[in-house]
Coordinates of N, CA, C and O in Angstrom, one line a residue:
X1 N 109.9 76.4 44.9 CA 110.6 77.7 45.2 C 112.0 77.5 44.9 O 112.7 76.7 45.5
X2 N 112.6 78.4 44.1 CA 113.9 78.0 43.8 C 114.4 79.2 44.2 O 113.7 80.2 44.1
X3 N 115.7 79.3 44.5 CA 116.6 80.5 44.9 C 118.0 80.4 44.4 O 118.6 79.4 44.3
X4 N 118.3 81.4 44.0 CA 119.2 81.5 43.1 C 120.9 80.9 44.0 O 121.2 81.2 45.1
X5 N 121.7 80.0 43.3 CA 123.0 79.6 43.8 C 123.8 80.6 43.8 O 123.6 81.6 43.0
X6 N 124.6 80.5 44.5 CA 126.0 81.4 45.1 C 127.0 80.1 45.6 O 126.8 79.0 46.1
X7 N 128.4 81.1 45.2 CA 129.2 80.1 45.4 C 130.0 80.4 47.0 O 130.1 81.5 47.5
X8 N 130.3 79.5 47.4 CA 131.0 79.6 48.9 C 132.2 78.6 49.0 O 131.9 77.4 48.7
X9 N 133.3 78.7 49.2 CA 134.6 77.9 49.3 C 134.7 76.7 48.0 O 135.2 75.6 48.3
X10 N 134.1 77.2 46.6 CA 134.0 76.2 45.8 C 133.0 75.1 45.8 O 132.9 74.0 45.3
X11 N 132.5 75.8 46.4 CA 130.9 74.8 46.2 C 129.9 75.7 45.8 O 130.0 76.8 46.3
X12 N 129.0 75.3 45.0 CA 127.5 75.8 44.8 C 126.6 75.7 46.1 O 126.5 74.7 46.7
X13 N 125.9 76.9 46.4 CA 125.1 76.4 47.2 C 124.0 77.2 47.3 O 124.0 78.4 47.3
X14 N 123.0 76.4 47.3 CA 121.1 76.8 46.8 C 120.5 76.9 47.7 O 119.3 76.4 47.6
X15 N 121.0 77.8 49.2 CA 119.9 79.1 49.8 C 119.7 78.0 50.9 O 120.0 78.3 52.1
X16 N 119.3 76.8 50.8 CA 119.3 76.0 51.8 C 120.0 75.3 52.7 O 119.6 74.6 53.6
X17 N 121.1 75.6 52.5 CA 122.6 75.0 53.1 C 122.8 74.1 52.5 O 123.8 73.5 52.8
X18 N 122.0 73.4 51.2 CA 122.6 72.1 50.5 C 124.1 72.8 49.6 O 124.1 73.9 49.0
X19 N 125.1 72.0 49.6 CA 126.3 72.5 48.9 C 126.4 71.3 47.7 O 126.1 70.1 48.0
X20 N 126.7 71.7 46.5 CA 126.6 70.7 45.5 C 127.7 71.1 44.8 O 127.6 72.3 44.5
X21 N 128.9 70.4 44.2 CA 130.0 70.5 43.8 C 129.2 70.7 42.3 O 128.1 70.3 42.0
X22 N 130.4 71.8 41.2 CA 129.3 71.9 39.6 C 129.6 70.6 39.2 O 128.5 70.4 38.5
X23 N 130.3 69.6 39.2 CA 130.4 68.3 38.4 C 128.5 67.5 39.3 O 127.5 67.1 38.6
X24 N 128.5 67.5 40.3 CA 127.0 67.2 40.9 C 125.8 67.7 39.9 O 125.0 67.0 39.4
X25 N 125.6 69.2 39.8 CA 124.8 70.1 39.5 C 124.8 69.6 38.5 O 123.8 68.9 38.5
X26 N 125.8 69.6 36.9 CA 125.8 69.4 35.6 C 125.4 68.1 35.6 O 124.8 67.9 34.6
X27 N 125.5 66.5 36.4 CA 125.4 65.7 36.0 C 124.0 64.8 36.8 O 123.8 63.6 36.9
X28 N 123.0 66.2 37.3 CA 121.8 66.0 38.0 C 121.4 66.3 39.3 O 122.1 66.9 40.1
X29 N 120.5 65.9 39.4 CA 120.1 66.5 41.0 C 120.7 65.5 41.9 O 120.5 64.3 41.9
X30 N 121.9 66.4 42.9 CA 122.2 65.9 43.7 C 121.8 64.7 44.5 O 122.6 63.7 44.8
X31 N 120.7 64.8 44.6 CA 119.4 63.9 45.7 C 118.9 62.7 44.7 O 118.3 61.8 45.1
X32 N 119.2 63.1 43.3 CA 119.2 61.6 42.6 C 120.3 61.0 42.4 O 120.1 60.0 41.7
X33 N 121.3 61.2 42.6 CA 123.0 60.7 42.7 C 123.0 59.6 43.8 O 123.4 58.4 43.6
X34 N 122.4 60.3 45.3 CA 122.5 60.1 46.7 C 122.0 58.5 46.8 O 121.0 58.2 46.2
X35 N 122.9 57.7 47.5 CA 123.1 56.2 47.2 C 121.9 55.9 49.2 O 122.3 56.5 50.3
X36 N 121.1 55.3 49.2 CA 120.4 54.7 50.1 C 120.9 53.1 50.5 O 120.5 52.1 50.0
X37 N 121.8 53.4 51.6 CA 122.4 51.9 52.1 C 121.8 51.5 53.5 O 121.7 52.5 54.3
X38 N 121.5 50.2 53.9 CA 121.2 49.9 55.1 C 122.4 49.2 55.1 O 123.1 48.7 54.2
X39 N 122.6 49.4 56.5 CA 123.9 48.7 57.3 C 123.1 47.6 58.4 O 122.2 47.9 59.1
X40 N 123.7 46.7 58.4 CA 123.3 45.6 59.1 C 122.5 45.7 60.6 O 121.6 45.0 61.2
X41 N 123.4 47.2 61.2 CA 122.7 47.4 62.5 C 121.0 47.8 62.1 O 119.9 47.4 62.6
X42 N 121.3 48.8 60.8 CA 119.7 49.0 60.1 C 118.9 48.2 60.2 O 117.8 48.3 60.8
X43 N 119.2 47.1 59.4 CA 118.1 45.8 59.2 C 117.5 45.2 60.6 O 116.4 44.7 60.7
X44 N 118.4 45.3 61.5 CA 118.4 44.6 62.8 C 117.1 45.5 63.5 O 115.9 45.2 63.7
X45 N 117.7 46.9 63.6 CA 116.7 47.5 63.7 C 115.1 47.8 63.4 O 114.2 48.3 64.1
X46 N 115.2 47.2 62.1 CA 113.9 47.4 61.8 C 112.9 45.9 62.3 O 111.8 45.9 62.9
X47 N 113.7 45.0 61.9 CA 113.5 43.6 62.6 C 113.2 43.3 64.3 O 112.6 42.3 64.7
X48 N 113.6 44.1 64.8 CA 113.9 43.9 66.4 C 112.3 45.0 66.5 O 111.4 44.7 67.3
X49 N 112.4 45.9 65.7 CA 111.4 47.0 66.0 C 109.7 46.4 65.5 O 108.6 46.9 65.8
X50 N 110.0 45.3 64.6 CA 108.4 44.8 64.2 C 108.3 43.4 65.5 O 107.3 42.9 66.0
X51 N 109.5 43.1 65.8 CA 109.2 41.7 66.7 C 108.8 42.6 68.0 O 108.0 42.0 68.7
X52 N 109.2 43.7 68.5 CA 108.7 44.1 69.6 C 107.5 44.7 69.4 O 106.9 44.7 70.5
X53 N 106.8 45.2 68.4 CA 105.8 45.6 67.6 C 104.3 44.1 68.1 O 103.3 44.0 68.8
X54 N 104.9 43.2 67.4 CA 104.3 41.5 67.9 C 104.2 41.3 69.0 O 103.1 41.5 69.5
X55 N 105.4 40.7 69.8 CA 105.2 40.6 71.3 C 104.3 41.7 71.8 O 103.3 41.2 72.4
X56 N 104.2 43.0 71.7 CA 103.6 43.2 72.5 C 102.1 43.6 72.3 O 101.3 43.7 73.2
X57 N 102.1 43.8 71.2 CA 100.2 43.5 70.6 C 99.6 42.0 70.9 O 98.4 41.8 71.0
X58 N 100.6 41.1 71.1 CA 100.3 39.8 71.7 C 99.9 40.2 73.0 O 98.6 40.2 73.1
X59 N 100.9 40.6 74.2 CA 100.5 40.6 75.5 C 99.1 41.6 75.5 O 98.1 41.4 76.2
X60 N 99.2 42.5 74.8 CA 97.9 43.4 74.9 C 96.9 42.7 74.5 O 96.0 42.5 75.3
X61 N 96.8 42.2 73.6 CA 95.8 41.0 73.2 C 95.2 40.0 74.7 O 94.1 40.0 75.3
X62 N 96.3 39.3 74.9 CA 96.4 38.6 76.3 C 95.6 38.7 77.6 O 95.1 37.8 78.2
X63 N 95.9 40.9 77.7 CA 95.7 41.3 78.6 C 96.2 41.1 79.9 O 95.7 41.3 81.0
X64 N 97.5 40.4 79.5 CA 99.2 40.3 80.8 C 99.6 41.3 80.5 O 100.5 41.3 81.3
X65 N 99.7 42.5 79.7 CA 100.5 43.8 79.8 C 99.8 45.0 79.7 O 98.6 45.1 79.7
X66 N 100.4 45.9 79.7 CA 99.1 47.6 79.4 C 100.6 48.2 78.8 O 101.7 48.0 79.1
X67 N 100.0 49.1 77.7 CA 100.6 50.0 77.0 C 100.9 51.1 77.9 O 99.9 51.7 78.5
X68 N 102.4 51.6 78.0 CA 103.0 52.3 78.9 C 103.0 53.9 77.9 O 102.5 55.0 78.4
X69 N 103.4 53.9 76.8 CA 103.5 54.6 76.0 C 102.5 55.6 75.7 O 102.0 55.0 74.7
X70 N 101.9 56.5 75.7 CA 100.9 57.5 76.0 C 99.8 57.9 74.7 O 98.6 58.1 74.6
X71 N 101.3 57.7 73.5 CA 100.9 57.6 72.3 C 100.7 56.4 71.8 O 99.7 56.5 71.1
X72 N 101.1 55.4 71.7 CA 100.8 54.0 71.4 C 99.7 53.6 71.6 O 99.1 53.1 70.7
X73 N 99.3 53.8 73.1 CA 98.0 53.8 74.0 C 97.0 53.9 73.6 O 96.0 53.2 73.6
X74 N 97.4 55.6 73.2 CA 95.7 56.0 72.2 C 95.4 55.2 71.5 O 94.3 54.6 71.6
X75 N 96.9 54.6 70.4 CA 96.9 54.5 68.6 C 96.1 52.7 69.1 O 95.1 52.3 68.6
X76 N 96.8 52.0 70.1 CA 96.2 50.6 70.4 C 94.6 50.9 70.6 O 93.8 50.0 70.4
X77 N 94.2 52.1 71.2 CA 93.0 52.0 71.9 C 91.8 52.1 70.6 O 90.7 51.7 70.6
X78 N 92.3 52.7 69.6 CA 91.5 53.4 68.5 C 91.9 52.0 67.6 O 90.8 51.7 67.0
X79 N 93.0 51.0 67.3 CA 92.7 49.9 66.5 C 94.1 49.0 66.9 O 95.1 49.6 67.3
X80 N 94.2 47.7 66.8 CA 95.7 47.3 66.6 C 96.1 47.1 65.9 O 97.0 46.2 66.0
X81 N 95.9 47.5 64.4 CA 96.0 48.0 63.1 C 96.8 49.0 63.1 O 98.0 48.8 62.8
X82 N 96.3 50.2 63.5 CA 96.7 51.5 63.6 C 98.2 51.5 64.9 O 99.2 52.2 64.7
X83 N 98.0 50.6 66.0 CA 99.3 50.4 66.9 C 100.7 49.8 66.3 O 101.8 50.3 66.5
X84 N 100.3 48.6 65.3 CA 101.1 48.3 64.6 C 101.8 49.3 63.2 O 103.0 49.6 63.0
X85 N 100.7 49.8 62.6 CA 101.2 51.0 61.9 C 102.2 52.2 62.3 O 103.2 52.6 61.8
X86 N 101.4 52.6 63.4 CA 101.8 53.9 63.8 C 103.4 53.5 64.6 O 104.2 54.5 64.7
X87 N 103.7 52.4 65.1 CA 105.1 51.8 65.5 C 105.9 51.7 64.7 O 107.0 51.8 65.0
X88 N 105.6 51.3 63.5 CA 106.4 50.9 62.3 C 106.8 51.8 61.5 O 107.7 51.7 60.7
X89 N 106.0 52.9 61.5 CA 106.0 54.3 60.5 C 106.9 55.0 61.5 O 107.5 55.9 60.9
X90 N 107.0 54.9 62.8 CA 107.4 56.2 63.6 C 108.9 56.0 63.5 O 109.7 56.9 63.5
X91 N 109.3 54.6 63.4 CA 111.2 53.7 63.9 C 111.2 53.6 62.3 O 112.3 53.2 62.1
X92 N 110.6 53.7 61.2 CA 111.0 53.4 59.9 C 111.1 55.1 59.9 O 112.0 55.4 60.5
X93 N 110.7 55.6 59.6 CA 111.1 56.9 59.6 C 111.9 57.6 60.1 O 112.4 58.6 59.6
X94 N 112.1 57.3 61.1 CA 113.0 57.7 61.9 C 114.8 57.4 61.5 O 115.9 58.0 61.5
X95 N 114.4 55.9 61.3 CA 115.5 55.4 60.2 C 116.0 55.8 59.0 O 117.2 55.8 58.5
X96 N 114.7 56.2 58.6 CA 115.2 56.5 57.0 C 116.2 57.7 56.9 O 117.0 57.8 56.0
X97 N 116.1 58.9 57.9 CA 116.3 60.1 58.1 C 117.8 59.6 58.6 O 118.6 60.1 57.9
X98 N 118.1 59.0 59.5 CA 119.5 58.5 60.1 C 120.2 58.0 58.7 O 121.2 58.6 58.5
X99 N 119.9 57.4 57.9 CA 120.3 56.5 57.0 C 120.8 57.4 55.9 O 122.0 57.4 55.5
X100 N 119.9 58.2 55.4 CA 120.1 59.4 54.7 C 121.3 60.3 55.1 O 122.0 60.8 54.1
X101 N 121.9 60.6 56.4 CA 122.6 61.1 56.8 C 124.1 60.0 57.8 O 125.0 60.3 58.6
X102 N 123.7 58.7 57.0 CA 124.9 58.3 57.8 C 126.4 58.4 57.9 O 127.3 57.8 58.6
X103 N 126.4 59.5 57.0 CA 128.1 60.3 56.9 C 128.4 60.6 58.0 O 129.5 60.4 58.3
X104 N 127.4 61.1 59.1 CA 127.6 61.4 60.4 C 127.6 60.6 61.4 O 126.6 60.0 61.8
X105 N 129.2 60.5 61.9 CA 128.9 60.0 63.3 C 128.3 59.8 64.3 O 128.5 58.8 65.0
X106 N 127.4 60.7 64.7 CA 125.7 60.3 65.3 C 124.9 59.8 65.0 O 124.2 59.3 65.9
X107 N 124.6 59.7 63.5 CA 123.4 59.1 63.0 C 123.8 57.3 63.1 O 123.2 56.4 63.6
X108 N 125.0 57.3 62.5 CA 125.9 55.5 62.7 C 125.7 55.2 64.2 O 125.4 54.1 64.5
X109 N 125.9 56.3 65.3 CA 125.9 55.4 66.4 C 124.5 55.2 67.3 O 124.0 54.4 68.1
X110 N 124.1 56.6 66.5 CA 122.2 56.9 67.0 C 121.6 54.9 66.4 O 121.1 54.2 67.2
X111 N 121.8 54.5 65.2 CA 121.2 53.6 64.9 C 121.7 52.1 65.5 O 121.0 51.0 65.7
X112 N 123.2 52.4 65.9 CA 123.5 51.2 66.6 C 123.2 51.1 68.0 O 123.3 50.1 68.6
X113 N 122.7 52.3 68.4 CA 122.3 52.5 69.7 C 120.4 51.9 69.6 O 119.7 51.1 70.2
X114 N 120.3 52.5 68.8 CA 118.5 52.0 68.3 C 118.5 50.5 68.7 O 117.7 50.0 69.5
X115 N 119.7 49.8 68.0 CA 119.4 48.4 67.3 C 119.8 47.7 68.6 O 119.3 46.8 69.1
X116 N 120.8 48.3 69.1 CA 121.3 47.4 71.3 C 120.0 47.7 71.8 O 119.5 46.6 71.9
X117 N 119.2 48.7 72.1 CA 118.0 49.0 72.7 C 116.8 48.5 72.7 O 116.0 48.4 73.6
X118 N 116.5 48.1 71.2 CA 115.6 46.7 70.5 C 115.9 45.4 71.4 O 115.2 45.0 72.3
X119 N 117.1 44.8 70.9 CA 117.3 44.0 71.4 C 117.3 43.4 72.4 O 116.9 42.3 72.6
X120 N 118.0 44.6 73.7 CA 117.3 44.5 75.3 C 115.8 44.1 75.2 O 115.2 43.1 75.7
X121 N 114.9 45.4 74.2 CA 113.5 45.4 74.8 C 113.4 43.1 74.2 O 113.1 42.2 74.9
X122 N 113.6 43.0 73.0 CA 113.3 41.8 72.7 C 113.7 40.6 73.7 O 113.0 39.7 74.1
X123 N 114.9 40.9 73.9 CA 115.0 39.6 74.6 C 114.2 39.8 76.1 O 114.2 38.7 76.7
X124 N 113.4 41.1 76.9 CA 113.3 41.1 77.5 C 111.3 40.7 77.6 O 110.8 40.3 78.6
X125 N 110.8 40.9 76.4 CA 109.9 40.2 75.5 C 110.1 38.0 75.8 O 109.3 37.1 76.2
X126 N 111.2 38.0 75.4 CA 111.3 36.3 75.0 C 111.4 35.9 76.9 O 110.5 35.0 77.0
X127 N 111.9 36.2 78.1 CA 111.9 36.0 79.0 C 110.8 36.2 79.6 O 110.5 35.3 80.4
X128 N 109.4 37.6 79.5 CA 108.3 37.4 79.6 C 107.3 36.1 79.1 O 106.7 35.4 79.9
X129 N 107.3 36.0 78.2 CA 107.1 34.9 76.9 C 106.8 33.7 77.9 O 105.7 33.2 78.3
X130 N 108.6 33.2 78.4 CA 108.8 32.5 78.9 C 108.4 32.0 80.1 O 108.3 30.9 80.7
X131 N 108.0 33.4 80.4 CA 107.1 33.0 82.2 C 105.6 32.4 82.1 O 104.9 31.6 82.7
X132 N 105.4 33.3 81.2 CA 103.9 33.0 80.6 C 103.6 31.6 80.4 O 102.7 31.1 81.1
X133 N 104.1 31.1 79.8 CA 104.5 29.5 79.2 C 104.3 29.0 80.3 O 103.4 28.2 80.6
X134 N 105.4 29.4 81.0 CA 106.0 28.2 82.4 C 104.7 28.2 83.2 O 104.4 27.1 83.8
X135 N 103.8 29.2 83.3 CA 102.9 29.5 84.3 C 101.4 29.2 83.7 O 100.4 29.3 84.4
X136 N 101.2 28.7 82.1 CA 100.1 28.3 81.6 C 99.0 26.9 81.5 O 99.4 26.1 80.6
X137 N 97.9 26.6 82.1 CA 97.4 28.1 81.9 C 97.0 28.7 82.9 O 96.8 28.1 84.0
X138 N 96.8 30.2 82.9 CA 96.6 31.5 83.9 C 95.7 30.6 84.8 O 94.8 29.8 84.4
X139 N 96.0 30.8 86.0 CA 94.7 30.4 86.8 C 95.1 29.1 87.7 O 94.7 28.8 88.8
X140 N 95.8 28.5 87.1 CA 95.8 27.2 87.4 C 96.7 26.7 88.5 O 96.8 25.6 88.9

């Protein structure tokens, strides 16, 4: 569906609120120009988000934890295939959308905020871990 451009304070702009300068327009689509960077908190994030993804398909495995998460719950109950997926698809997407828009000051601190929040849950993961260990094996 295309809609015709109109100009607004020297920009082009295509019905959508996207604004595209004519040097953009004449030298392609905007959105193939547009440069895709992870920033270090990024990587961390996604890292911090598969290790807590592990730990805790571990403890579920174990059966030392229960899925708190309502949706997870289901997704673990139906496969841990599908828990692992549907965790990884939900915080990578979620990312990708932040990342896309990192010009904004929310989205930079939304992701540094993501990536401190991981980390609590992880190290709070490696101290569980740790009790488990100290106390193995169960029963004894």
């Amino acid at each position: 569906m295309n809609r015709p451009a109109s100009r607004k304070h020297g920009r082009e702009t295509w019905g959508w609120g996207v604004a595209a300068t004519a040097g953009e327009i004449q030298g392609g689509s905007w959105a193939e120009q547009a440069s895709f960077y992870m920033s270090p908190a990024s990587v961390a994030l996604l890292m911090l988000n598969l290790m807590d993804g592990l730990f805790t398909l571990l403890f579920l495995q174990l059966g030392v934890a229960e899925e708190l998460n309502p949706v997870m719950r289901v997704a673990y109950e139906q496969s841990p295939l599908l828990f692992m997926f549907s965790k990884l698809l939900i915080v990578n997407a979620g990312l990708c959308l932040l990342c896309l828009h990192r010009r904004l000051k929310a989205s930079r601190f939304a992701i540094r905020a993501g990536a401190i929040v991981y980390a609590i849950i992880v190290v709070y993961h490696l101290a569980f871990l740790a009790h488990l260990v100290s106390h193995w094996p169960f029963g004894a």
